[in-house]
Coordinates of C-alpha atoms and ligand atoms in Angstrom, one line a residue:
X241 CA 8.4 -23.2 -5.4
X242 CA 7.1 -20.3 -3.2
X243 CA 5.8 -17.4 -5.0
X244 CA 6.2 -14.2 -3.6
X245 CA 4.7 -10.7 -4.2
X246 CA 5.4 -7.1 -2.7
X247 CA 2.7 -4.7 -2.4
X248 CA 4.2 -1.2 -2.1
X249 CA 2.4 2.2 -1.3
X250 CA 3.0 4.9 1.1
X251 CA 0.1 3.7 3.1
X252 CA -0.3 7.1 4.7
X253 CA -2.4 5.9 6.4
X254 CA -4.0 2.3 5.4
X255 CA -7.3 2.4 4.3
X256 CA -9.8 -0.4 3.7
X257 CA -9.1 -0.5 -0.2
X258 CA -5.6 -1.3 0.7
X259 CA -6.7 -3.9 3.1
X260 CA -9.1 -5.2 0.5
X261 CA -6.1 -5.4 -2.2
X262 CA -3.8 -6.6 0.7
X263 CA -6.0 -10.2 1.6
X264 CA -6.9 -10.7 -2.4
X265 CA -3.6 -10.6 -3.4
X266 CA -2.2 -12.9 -0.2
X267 CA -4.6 -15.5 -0.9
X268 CA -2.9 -16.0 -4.2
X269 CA 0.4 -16.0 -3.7
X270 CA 2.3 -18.1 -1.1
X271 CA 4.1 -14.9 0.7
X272 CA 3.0 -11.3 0.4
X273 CA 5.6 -8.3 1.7
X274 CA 3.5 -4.8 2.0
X275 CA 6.1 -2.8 1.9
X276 CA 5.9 1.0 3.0
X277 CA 7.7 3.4 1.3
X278 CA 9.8 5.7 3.5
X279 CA 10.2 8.8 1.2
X280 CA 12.5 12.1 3.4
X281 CA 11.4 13.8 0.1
X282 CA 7.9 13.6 0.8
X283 CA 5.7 15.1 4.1
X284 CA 3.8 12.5 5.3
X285 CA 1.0 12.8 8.3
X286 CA 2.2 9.3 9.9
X287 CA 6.0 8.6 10.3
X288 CA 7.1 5.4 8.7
X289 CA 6.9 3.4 12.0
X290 CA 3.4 4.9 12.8
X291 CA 2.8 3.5 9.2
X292 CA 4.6 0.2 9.6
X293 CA 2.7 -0.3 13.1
X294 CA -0.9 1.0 11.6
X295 CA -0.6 -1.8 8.9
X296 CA 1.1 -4.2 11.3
X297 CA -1.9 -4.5 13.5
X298 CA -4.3 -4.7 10.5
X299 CA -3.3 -7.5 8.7
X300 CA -2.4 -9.7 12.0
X301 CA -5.1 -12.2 10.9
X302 CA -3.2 -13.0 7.4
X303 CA -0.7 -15.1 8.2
X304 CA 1.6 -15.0 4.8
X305 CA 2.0 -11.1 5.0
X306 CA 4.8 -9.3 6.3
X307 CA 5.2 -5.6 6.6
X308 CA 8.5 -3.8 6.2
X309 CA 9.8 -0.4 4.7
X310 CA 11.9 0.1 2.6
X311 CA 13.7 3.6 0.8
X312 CA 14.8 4.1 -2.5
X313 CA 14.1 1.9 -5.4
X314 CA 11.0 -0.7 -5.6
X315 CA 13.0 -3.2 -7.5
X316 CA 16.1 -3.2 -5.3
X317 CA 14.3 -3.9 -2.3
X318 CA 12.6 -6.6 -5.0
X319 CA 15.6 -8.1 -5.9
X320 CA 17.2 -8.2 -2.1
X321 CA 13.9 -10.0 -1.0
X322 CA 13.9 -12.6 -3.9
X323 CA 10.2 -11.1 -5.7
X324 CA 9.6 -11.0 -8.7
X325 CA 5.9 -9.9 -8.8
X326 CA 4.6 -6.3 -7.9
X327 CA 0.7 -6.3 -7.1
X328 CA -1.3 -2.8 -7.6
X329 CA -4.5 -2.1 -6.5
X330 CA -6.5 0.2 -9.8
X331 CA -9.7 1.8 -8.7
X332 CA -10.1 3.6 -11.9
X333 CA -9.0 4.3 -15.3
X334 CA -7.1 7.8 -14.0
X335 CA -4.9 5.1 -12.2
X336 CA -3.9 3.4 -15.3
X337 CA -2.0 5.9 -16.5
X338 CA 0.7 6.4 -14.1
X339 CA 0.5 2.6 -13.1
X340 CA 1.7 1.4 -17.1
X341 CA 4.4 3.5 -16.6
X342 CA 5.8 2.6 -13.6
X343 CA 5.2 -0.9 -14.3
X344 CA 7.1 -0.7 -17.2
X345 CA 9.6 0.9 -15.7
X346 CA 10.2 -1.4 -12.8
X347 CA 10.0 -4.3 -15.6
X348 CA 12.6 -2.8 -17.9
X349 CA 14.7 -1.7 -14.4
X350 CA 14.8 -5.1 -12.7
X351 CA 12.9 -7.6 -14.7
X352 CA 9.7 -7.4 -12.4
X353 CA 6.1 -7.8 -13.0
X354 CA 3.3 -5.8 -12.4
X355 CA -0.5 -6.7 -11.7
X356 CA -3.0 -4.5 -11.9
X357 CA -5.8 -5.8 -9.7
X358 CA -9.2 -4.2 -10.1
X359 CA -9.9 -2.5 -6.2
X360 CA -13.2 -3.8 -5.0
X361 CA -15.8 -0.9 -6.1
X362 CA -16.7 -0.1 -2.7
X363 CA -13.7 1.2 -2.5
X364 CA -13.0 2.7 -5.9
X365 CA -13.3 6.5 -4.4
X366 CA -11.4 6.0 -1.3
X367 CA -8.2 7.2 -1.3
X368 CA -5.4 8.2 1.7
X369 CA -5.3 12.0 1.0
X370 CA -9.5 12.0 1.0
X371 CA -9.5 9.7 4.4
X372 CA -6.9 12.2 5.8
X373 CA -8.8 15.5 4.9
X374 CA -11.9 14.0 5.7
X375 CA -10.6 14.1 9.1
X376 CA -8.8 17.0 9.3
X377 CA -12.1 18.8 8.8
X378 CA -14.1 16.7 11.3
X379 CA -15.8 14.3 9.2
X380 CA -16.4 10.8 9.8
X381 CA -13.5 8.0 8.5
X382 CA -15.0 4.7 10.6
X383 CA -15.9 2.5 7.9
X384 CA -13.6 3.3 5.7
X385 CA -10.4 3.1 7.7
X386 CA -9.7 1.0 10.6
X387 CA -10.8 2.0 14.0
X388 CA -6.9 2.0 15.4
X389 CA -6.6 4.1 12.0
X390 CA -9.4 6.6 13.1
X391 CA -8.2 7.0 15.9
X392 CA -4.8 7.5 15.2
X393 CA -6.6 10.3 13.1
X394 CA -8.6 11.5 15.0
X395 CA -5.7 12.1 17.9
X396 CA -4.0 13.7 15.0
X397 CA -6.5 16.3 14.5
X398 CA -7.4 16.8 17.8
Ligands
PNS686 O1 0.9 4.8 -2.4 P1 1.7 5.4 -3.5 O2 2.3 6.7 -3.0 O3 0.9 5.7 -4.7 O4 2.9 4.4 -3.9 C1 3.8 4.8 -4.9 C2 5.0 3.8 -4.8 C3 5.6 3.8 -3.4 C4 4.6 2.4 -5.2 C5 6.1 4.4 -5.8 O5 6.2 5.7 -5.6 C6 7.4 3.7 -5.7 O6 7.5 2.5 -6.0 N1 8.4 4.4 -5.1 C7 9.7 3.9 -4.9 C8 10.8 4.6 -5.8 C9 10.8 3.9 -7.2 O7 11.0 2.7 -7.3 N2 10.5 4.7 -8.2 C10 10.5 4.2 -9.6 C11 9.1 3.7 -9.9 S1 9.1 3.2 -11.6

């Protein structure tokens, strides 16, 4: 049996904590779908294929992770891709919060689990919206971002 798990976010852009959660939770499940939410509602820096591309060229060495987008609801695109199992990344107890409730949520909306999975601590403060007004203002991202992700921000705020 193949076990699959989706790892949703808005990615806006990748960071290395996401890329930490992203090889941790392929190397225990057979298939792992990163899937990128594509929200009108919401003013993202990167458009969705910027996004899709950024993450694209990041994970390239892990071969059981796909990338795709997806609108609406999590657990449809769940149920149309035949997962079962959503993987979060918590860097703190102020994630918990929100996290329980959308897992249970999702759970009770389409009979999908949620892990929780502990970020790395090296990457417990890093965050999308830090990286990306870190960078608005000048200040150095390479180390916590991938270079093609710097320098997507930094062309950004150029
Ligand atoms: O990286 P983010 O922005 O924290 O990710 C949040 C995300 C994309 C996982 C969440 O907003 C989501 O799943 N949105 C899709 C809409 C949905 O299913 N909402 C109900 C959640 S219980």
């Amino acid at each position: 049996m193949t076990v699959s798990a989706v790892y949703p976010g808005s990615f806006d852009p990748i960071t290395y904590g996401h890329l930490d959660i992203i090889e941790r939770a392929a190397s225990r499940f057979d298939r792992l779908v990163v899937a990128v939410l594509q929200n009108p509602a919401k003013q993202a820096l990167f458009a969705v294929d910027d996004r899709v591309r950024l993450i694209r060229e990041t994970v390239d060495h892990i071969d059981n992770v796909r990338v795709e987008r997806f609108q609406g609801l999590l657990v449809h695109f769940c149920h149309q891709h035949g997962i079962r199992v959503i993987v979060k990344g918590l860097r703190a107890v102020s994630d918990f919060e929100y996290e329980l409730q959308m897992a249970q949520m999702n759970h009770r909306l389409g009979d999908v689990e949620t892990l929780l999975m502990p970020t790395n601590p090296e990457w417990s403060y890093l965050s999308s919206s830090l990286v990306k007004e870190v960078a608005r203002f000048g200040g150095r991202v390479d180390g916590v971002v991938p270079d093609k992700v710097a320098a997507a921000l930094a062309e950004r705020f150029s």
